[in-house]
Amino acid sequence: MTAVTDSPKVTSYFKKFKTSQQLRPCYQSIDMRGRVSDPCGRYLFNDRIHYLDDRSLVMYQEGVKRNRGVLTMQTFESVINAPHTLDQAGLNDTRMPVANNDAVEVLQQEAEPEENFPVELNATITDPEVIPFGYFKERREPRLQIICEAEALLHGARIKGVTRDLSVSGIRFFIEGNHSVRTGDEIFISFMGMQREAEGIDVYDIPYAVVAFDYQDEGTLLRLQRTNPGKQTQFDSCIASLIKRRDPDHKLDIEDDCQSAQAWYFERLYAENSAFIPFFVSKDEAGNLMVQSVALTKGNQFLTRFFCTNTDNYNFTPLCLPLRLQVLQDQKSLLIAMYRDQGDGDRSQRIHSAACSEFSTHEEFLGFVKHALSYPEHCVVKVMPGSMPVKPVSTAKTALFSSKLRSLSSEQAGLLDEQIAALKFVAYIADMTGWAQQSMEVTSDQLKSDARVWVGSEHRIIETGEVCDKLEMSWRNLNPDLIRFGYAERRREHRYLAKTAVSVQLREEIVEGLTQDLSWHGLRVLLPGKINVKQGAMIKVGLTTMQEKRHKIDLMNIPYRIVQHLFKDEATVLMLERISGNRDSVTDEFFAELIMKNRHKMPVDTIDVVNAATASIFEAMQSSNTAAMAFFLSMDRKSGVSLQYLGLPAGGNVLAQNISRGDGYNFGYLFSQKLVKAMYDAVQLQARQPGAEQGVRPAFEFDMFVYQDGSTTEDEFSVVSEFDSADTDEWKATCQSIMAGKEWRGLHVVVSPAHAIEDKLFDTLLAGIRKESKHRAIKLSDAVVSIAGCGEIFDITDELAKMSG
């Protein structure tokens, strides 16, 4: 993706790529010794030593100051290729002004710290909190935090203790001392402290089973679950009543609600900011794998633009080929190289693609990569399968997201259920173009004479363009649905599908048409022919048929505003909003009466509701099955920059299992202070660029290695990234040394500014938490507000191994 095309659809795509590459943070040292004739001083900034002459120092200072303390590739290249260097002296002998320490900020010299230079933010690195994507309200009943005296009968011995909390089906119970106990042990609890509330109900020797236990300094904390819930109905009612009429001093345990709200928000944040393109695979009626839908997000706008051509809004045919989907189902990844070209005697753009699995050797595939990169419009992607089998969205979450749809249309809700049930797996597309250009050493100078490429469903010989094979694929299998993550309901009231005759007064002309739907304050009208109108224009609409039945009300001059218009099949569709005023009370009453009397006869337009429910459910699906590790950069004025949260599917994924250090999920070793600071600088720089909200590519990406050497144990890893090397040659040498060993894994990291999400549902969840604990609500709200960047880590071990082998 290096050149600019003349097509207006894709010009910005390639221009922004070039701009973003120039604005990448640079972590190389600048050494002007031998490049300039003037003496060079030694300077220190961000752990990098630079050797600069006076004129280079001025250029460095101005570039860093312009980018708020960040050294960019643009500044680096401008200093290295400055006119006064020996290489350029014969071409341009323009003199730069000598650095004036009184006029500009000075770099830190090793012996003289400079207070005026931008101060680095502190970054404290600990094991980040792991957020389980997909977790949602697993607790089925309320739990009251209450201390109540009780007695346990365990292994024939009576032991006194107290409850920590209780619900109808379970309790947490604390007893002094460390007692021999195992999961599954039967235990009987007598609630002496409830005798007054029980009022004659038997609260003695209620049977429980040990679910979990924890030995503490003072004693043993048991988690117990009822073994016969529902059989002791009086006891159940007693506990339920106690929780319902709880004392103001006793709070409900909201841990489940907090964890659900946090997991839900961060999986939404990841889904909308991820640079991946997720696509969802199911089977068609013949049992063949097919791409059911593709998700478009704020984070993947840059990559999805490559799939926009001048003939198709989105052309995702390279993903739809059955052989490639079968490779993904076999839990293998694919590298796909693509380029756009005009051919077949017309000006239509077509995407040509070939995957690594379609070549007999890796060298042959590299030859095709070199061929693809020679075109102005090219792209290399890695396609990764997610969890196998697919992890479904929890029933409670699905019910929450689709509740409104089910109340309006059981038929549409059923179709959505079928769509979800048909899913076999989720796969993810990651942009690897920059990585391929820098890392893949193409040794093949040319393609084999019979090398082939896929164009849609046709397999063509590249050299001649001859079609040697064609797959019989339906239009539906080649054109998956598009889902826009972050979509929320836009309509404030129900629109009812109804057709009735209307007359629309446009300037001096009256046009007869039909309504498509109506609401209390809105109307959608279909008019014959293409009519030029302006958005926001005021018009008057007459309800012709209804006026004949209601003579006492003027229904022929109702004022509306044009909200939107479009041309469809040689007709014009107007979306109108009624203008209400003090004199329109009669009209308001008419529409209210009309809708109330006929609402059971008129179906509701559910498109908006279906789109919102589908987006929410599939967002949860993509986060719960991701093959990557998501991470979130936080900025707090007190503690500074931190990588505070990691997002993983509940239960983890293959990548997490491969790189977790020691017992449990411990990933703090991956993120050094310098690395977190570098990522934060890149995010801040990118967020300040013009058009950042409109999909400028997240330009900051780099490689890192997790490996074992003589200094690590079997359960420990060392880690090294590009930032630990002074220059490209040193990094290449480090890579070769690590890949010569036995135990290593290569990772690719992409990080971008986090686009905040807005959703009423999260506010509702937060309001419920606030009722029980303002402190927890504030803490969760602060965590959300502090997020500055969102990134993901994915595995490139196989690609690196093929390159080195």
GROMACS .gro file of C-alpha atoms in nm, residues 110-399:
model
  290
  110GLU     CA    1   2.446   1.355   2.959
  111ALA     CA    2   2.598   1.578   3.226
  112GLU     CA    3   2.340   1.858   3.221
  113PRO     CA    4   1.970   1.768   3.263
  114GLU     CA    5   1.741   2.020   3.094
  115GLU     CA    6   1.429   2.117   3.289
  116ASN     CA    7   1.253   2.291   3.001
  117PHE     CA    8   1.240   1.983   2.780
  118PRO     CA    9   0.908   1.789   2.791
  119VAL     CA   10   0.903   1.575   3.104
  120GLU     CA   11   0.849   1.203   3.053
  121LEU     CA   12   0.541   1.052   3.212
  122ASN     CA   13   0.599   0.788   3.473
  123ALA     CA   14   0.486   0.436   3.384
  124THR     CA   15   0.442   0.171   3.648
  125ILE     CA   16   0.428  -0.182   3.509
  126THR     CA   17   0.264  -0.466   3.699
  127ASP     CA   18   0.072  -0.769   3.588
  128PRO     CA   19  -0.225  -0.614   3.408
  129GLU     CA   20  -0.576  -0.710   3.508
  130VAL     CA   21  -0.718  -0.972   3.269
  131ILE     CA   22  -1.074  -0.894   3.158
  132PRO     CA   23  -1.271  -1.205   3.053
  133PHE     CA   24  -1.444  -1.116   2.728
  134GLY     CA   25  -1.787  -1.277   2.717
  135TYR     CA   26  -1.851  -1.279   3.092
  136PHE     CA   27  -2.202  -1.159   3.172
  137LYS     CA   28  -2.423  -1.199   3.481
  138GLU     CA   29  -2.349  -1.558   3.576
  139ARG     CA   30  -2.508  -1.509   3.917
  140ARG     CA   31  -2.875  -1.599   3.881
  141GLU     CA   32  -3.002  -1.456   4.210
  142PRO     CA   33  -2.918  -1.165   4.445
  143ARG     CA   34  -2.663  -1.219   4.719
  144LEU     CA   35  -2.676  -1.024   5.046
  145GLN     CA   36  -2.360  -0.924   5.233
  146ILE     CA   37  -2.452  -1.017   5.590
  147ILE     CA   38  -2.273  -1.160   5.894
  148CYS     CA   39  -2.488  -1.414   6.073
  149GLU     CA   40  -2.386  -1.661   6.344
  150ALA     CA   41  -2.413  -2.020   6.225
  151GLU     CA   42  -2.279  -2.368   6.294
  152ALA     CA   43  -2.138  -2.621   6.049
  153LEU     CA   44  -2.160  -2.999   6.076
  154LEU     CA   45  -1.852  -3.123   5.890
  155HIS     CA   46  -1.718  -3.480   5.907
  156GLY     CA   47  -1.923  -3.540   6.222
  157ALA     CA   48  -1.788  -3.236   6.408
  158ARG     CA   49  -1.979  -2.919   6.496
  159ILE     CA   50  -1.782  -2.602   6.411
  160LYS     CA   51  -1.896  -2.247   6.487
  161GLY     CA   52  -1.866  -1.980   6.222
  162VAL     CA   53  -2.030  -1.684   6.051
  163THR     CA   54  -2.175  -1.617   5.708
  164ARG     CA   55  -2.009  -1.357   5.489
  165ASP     CA   56  -2.294  -1.341   5.240
  166LEU     CA   57  -2.594  -1.552   5.146
  167SER     CA   58  -2.844  -1.615   4.871
  168VAL     CA   59  -3.127  -1.864   4.833
  169SER     CA   60  -2.895  -2.123   4.675
  170GLY     CA   61  -2.558  -2.056   4.836
  171ILE     CA   62  -2.343  -1.887   5.099
  172ARG     CA   63  -1.988  -1.792   5.182
  173PHE     CA   64  -1.911  -1.930   5.528
  174PHE     CA   65  -1.607  -1.855   5.748
  175ILE     CA   66  -1.481  -2.087   6.023
  176GLU     CA   67  -1.178  -2.041   6.248
  177GLY     CA   68  -0.872  -2.260   6.191
  178ASN     CA   69  -0.761  -2.456   5.887
  179HIS     CA   70  -0.986  -2.760   5.848
  180SER     CA   71  -0.943  -3.059   5.621
  181VAL     CA   72  -1.200  -3.009   5.343
  182ARG     CA   73  -1.237  -3.108   4.980
  183THR     CA   74  -1.450  -2.986   4.693
  184GLY     CA   75  -1.777  -3.177   4.690
  185ASP     CA   76  -1.783  -3.254   5.063
  186GLU     CA   77  -2.130  -3.248   5.219
  187ILE     CA   78  -2.177  -2.997   5.500
  188PHE     CA   79  -2.484  -2.902   5.708
  189ILE     CA   80  -2.536  -2.541   5.824
  190SER     CA   81  -2.754  -2.435   6.118
  191PHE     CA   82  -2.843  -2.062   6.110
  192MET     CA   83  -2.883  -1.974   6.478
  193GLY     CA   84  -2.866  -1.603   6.403
  194MET     CA   85  -3.183  -1.624   6.193
  195GLN     CA   86  -3.416  -1.767   6.454
  196ARG     CA   87  -3.596  -1.435   6.500
  197GLU     CA   88  -3.646  -1.374   6.124
  198ALA     CA   89  -3.739  -1.741   6.061
  199GLU     CA   90  -4.050  -1.728   6.287
  200GLY     CA   91  -4.086  -2.102   6.339
  201ILE     CA   92  -3.923  -2.213   6.013
  202ASP     CA   93  -3.663  -2.487   6.046
  203VAL     CA   94  -3.322  -2.329   5.983
  204TYR     CA   95  -3.112  -2.615   6.122
  205ASP     CA   96  -2.890  -2.862   5.935
  206ILE     CA   97  -2.958  -2.723   5.588
  207PRO     CA   98  -2.757  -2.940   5.344
  208TYR     CA   99  -2.485  -2.776   5.131
  209ALA     CA  100  -2.190  -2.895   4.922
  210VAL     CA  101  -1.841  -2.740   4.916
  211VAL     CA  102  -1.784  -2.564   4.583
  212ALA     CA  103  -1.450  -2.399   4.671
  213PHE     CA  104  -1.243  -2.309   4.975
  214ASP     CA  105  -0.959  -2.079   5.067
  215TYR     CA  106  -0.719  -2.113   5.363
  216GLN     CA  107  -0.654  -1.776   5.525
  217ASP     CA  108  -0.443  -1.667   5.824
  218GLU     CA  109  -0.742  -1.657   6.059
  219GLY     CA  110  -0.933  -1.959   5.929
  220THR     CA  111  -1.104  -2.122   5.630
  221LEU     CA  112  -1.345  -1.949   5.391
  222LEU     CA  113  -1.590  -2.191   5.230
  223ARG     CA  114  -1.807  -2.134   4.924
  224LEU     CA  115  -2.114  -2.354   4.962
  225GLN     CA  116  -2.404  -2.442   4.737
  226ARG     CA  117  -2.741  -2.590   4.835
  227THR     CA  118  -2.775  -2.956   4.744
  228ASN     CA  119  -3.157  -2.963   4.743
  229PRO     CA  120  -3.276  -2.619   4.630
  230GLY     CA  121  -3.653  -2.597   4.591
  231LYS     CA  122  -3.732  -2.882   4.832
  232GLN     CA  123  -3.730  -2.666   5.146
  233THR     CA  124  -3.968  -2.402   5.019
  234GLN     CA  125  -4.021  -2.236   5.359
  235PHE     CA  126  -3.646  -2.184   5.405
  236ASP     CA  127  -3.621  -2.052   5.048
  237SER     CA  128  -3.898  -1.802   5.115
  238CYS     CA  129  -3.733  -1.697   5.442
  239ILE     CA  130  -3.402  -1.614   5.271
  240ALA     CA  131  -3.572  -1.444   4.976
  241SER     CA  132  -3.780  -1.232   5.212
  242LEU     CA  133  -3.474  -1.140   5.419
  243ILE     CA  134  -3.290  -1.020   5.106
  244LYS     CA  135  -3.592  -0.826   4.982
  245ARG     CA  136  -3.651  -0.636   5.309
  246ARG     CA  137  -3.279  -0.599   5.378
  247ASP     CA  138  -3.150  -0.346   5.627
  248PRO     CA  139  -3.004  -0.023   5.482
  249ASP     CA  140  -2.671  -0.124   5.640
  250HIS     CA  141  -2.664  -0.450   5.442
  251LYS     CA  142  -2.557  -0.422   5.079
  252LEU     CA  143  -2.612  -0.659   4.789
  253ASP     CA  144  -2.295  -0.821   4.660
  254ILE     CA  145  -2.243  -0.644   4.327
  255GLU     CA  146  -1.918  -0.813   4.226
  256ASP     CA  147  -2.097  -1.003   3.948
  257ASP     CA  148  -2.257  -0.683   3.819
  258CYS     CA  149  -1.926  -0.494   3.825
  259GLN     CA  150  -1.741  -0.769   3.643
  260SER     CA  151  -2.021  -0.799   3.386
  261ALA     CA  152  -2.031  -0.424   3.320
  262GLN     CA  153  -1.652  -0.401   3.295
  263ALA     CA  154  -1.621  -0.701   3.063
  264TRP     CA  155  -1.907  -0.580   2.847
  265TYR     CA  156  -1.766  -0.227   2.810
  266PHE     CA  157  -1.411  -0.336   2.726
  267GLU     CA  158  -1.521  -0.600   2.477
  268ARG     CA  159  -1.731  -0.330   2.307
  269LEU     CA  160  -1.432  -0.094   2.314
  270TYR     CA  161  -1.211  -0.361   2.161
  271ALA     CA  162  -1.466  -0.461   1.898
  272GLU     CA  163  -1.502  -0.103   1.771
  273ASN     CA  164  -1.130  -0.013   1.788
  274SER     CA  165  -0.969  -0.334   1.665
  275ALA     CA  166  -0.768  -0.298   1.343
  276PHE     CA  167  -0.879  -0.651   1.247
  277ILE     CA  168  -1.165  -0.721   1.008
  278PRO     CA  169  -1.371  -0.998   1.170
  279PHE     CA  170  -1.584  -1.219   0.947
  280PHE     CA  171  -1.832  -1.485   1.046
  281VAL     CA  172  -1.843  -1.825   0.875
  282SER     CA  173  -2.144  -2.058   0.855
  283LYS     CA  174  -2.265  -2.328   0.613
  284ASP     CA  175  -2.508  -2.285   0.325
  285GLU     CA  176  -2.800  -2.514   0.242
  286ALA     CA  177  -2.568  -2.752   0.056
  287GLY     CA  178  -2.339  -2.785   0.359
  288ASN     CA  179  -2.057  -2.574   0.211
  289LEU     CA  180  -1.868  -2.320   0.419
  290MET     CA  181  -1.960  -1.960   0.340
  291VAL     CA  182  -1.886  -1.614   0.477
  292GLN     CA  183  -2.212  -1.510   0.638
  293SER     CA  184  -2.116  -1.154   0.729
  294VAL     CA  185  -1.823  -0.912   0.760
  295ALA     CA  186  -1.795  -0.646   1.034
  296LEU     CA  187  -1.703  -0.283   0.966
  297THR     CA  188  -1.569  -0.077   1.257
  298LYS     CA  189  -1.398   0.253   1.332
  299GLY     CA  190  -1.071   0.071   1.390
  300ASN     CA  191  -1.061  -0.124   1.062
  301GLN     CA  192  -1.172   0.155   0.827
  302PHE     CA  193  -0.826   0.186   0.676
  303LEU     CA  194  -0.803  -0.183   0.586
  304THR     CA  195  -1.161  -0.216   0.463
  305ARG     CA  196  -1.101   0.065   0.214
  306PHE     CA  197  -0.874  -0.165   0.017
  307PHE     CA  198  -1.177  -0.383  -0.054
  308CYS     CA  199  -1.371  -0.083  -0.197
  309THR     CA  200  -1.352  -0.073  -0.576
  310ASN     CA  201  -1.504   0.153  -0.838
  311THR     CA  202  -1.758  -0.117  -0.926
  312ASP     CA  203  -1.841  -0.265  -0.584
  313ASN     CA  204  -1.907  -0.089  -0.257
  314TYR     CA  205  -1.719  -0.371  -0.083
  315ASN     CA  206  -1.566  -0.669  -0.258
  316PHE     CA  207  -1.476  -0.940  -0.007
  317THR     CA  208  -1.455  -1.225  -0.257
  318PRO     CA  209  -1.092  -1.310  -0.158
  319LEU     CA  210  -1.232  -1.431   0.177
  320CYS     CA  211  -1.518  -1.633   0.033
  321LEU     CA  212  -1.334  -1.907  -0.158
  322PRO     CA  213  -1.423  -2.251  -0.010
  323LEU     CA  214  -1.064  -2.383  -0.014
  324ARG     CA  215  -0.946  -2.092   0.200
  325LEU     CA  216  -1.235  -2.130   0.442
  326GLN     CA  217  -1.151  -2.499   0.476
  327VAL     CA  218  -0.791  -2.414   0.571
  328LEU     CA  219  -0.923  -2.184   0.844
  329GLN     CA  220  -1.163  -2.450   0.970
  330ASP     CA  221  -0.863  -2.682   1.004
  331GLN     CA  222  -0.730  -2.422   1.253
  332LYS     CA  223  -0.454  -2.299   1.025
  333SER     CA  224  -0.375  -1.939   0.933
  334LEU     CA  225  -0.331  -1.793   0.586
  335LEU     CA  226  -0.118  -1.520   0.431
  336ILE     CA  227  -0.298  -1.365   0.135
  337ALA     CA  228  -0.135  -1.120  -0.106
  338MET     CA  229  -0.368  -0.902  -0.315
  339TYR     CA  230  -0.354  -0.625  -0.571
  340ARG     CA  231  -0.609  -0.424  -0.762
  341ASP     CA  232  -0.593  -0.397  -1.138
  342GLN     CA  233  -0.810  -0.297  -1.431
  343GLY     CA  234  -0.850  -0.552  -1.704
  344ASP     CA  235  -1.086  -0.741  -1.933
  345GLY     CA  236  -1.104  -0.439  -2.165
  346ASP     CA  237  -1.290  -0.213  -1.921
  347ARG     CA  238  -1.213   0.033  -1.644
  348SER     CA  239  -1.349  -0.185  -1.364
  349GLN     CA  240  -1.117  -0.250  -1.072
  350ARG     CA  241  -1.077  -0.615  -0.976
  351ILE     CA  242  -0.905  -0.762  -0.674
  352HIS     CA  243  -0.650  -1.034  -0.763
  353SER     CA  244  -0.545  -1.260  -0.475
  354ALA     CA  245  -0.342  -1.570  -0.392
  355ALA     CA  246  -0.287  -1.744  -0.058
  356CYS     CA  247   0.026  -1.913   0.071
  357SER     CA  248  -0.158  -2.249   0.079
  358GLU     CA  249  -0.206  -2.232  -0.300
  359PHE     CA  250   0.166  -2.263  -0.379
  360SER     CA  251   0.382  -2.575  -0.356
  361THR     CA  252   0.675  -2.392  -0.192
  362HIS     CA  253   0.720  -2.082   0.020
  363GLU     CA  254   0.962  -1.941  -0.238
  364GLU     CA  255   0.690  -1.954  -0.504
  365PHE     CA  256   0.453  -1.764  -0.276
  366LEU     CA  257   0.723  -1.502  -0.212
  367GLY     CA  258   0.749  -1.462  -0.586
  368PHE     CA  259   0.380  -1.379  -0.601
  369VAL     CA  260   0.416  -1.139  -0.307
  370LYS     CA  261   0.685  -0.952  -0.500
  371HIS     CA  262   0.456  -0.946  -0.803
  372ALA     CA  263   0.165  -0.809  -0.594
  373LEU     CA  264   0.385  -0.542  -0.431
  374SER     CA  265   0.484  -0.415  -0.775
  375TYR     CA  266   0.128  -0.286  -0.831
  376PRO     CA  267   0.036   0.061  -0.703
  377GLU     CA  268  -0.261  -0.075  -0.508
  378HIS     CA  269  -0.159  -0.379  -0.307
  379CYS     CA  270  -0.216  -0.540   0.030
  380VAL     CA  271  -0.085  -0.839   0.229
  381VAL     CA  272  -0.299  -0.976   0.511
  382LYS     CA  273  -0.290  -1.256   0.762
  383VAL     CA  274  -0.620  -1.441   0.813
  384MET     CA  275  -0.653  -1.618   1.149
  385PRO     CA  276  -0.925  -1.848   1.280
  386GLY     CA  277  -1.067  -1.774   1.624
  387SER     CA  278  -1.169  -2.019   1.895
  388MET     CA  279  -1.268  -2.368   1.780
  389PRO     CA  280  -1.547  -2.457   1.833
  390VAL     CA  281  -1.704  -2.113   1.833
  391LYS     CA  282  -1.779  -1.974   2.179
  392PRO     CA  283  -2.143  -1.857   2.182
  393VAL     CA  284  -2.267  -1.538   2.342
  394SER     CA  285  -2.425  -1.601   2.681
  395THR     CA  286  -2.801  -1.656   2.681
  396ALA     CA  287  -2.854  -1.368   2.925
  397LYS     CA  288  -2.663  -1.125   2.705
  398THR     CA  289  -2.839  -1.236   2.386
  399ALA     CA  290  -3.175  -1.196   2.558
   0.00000   0.00000   0.00000
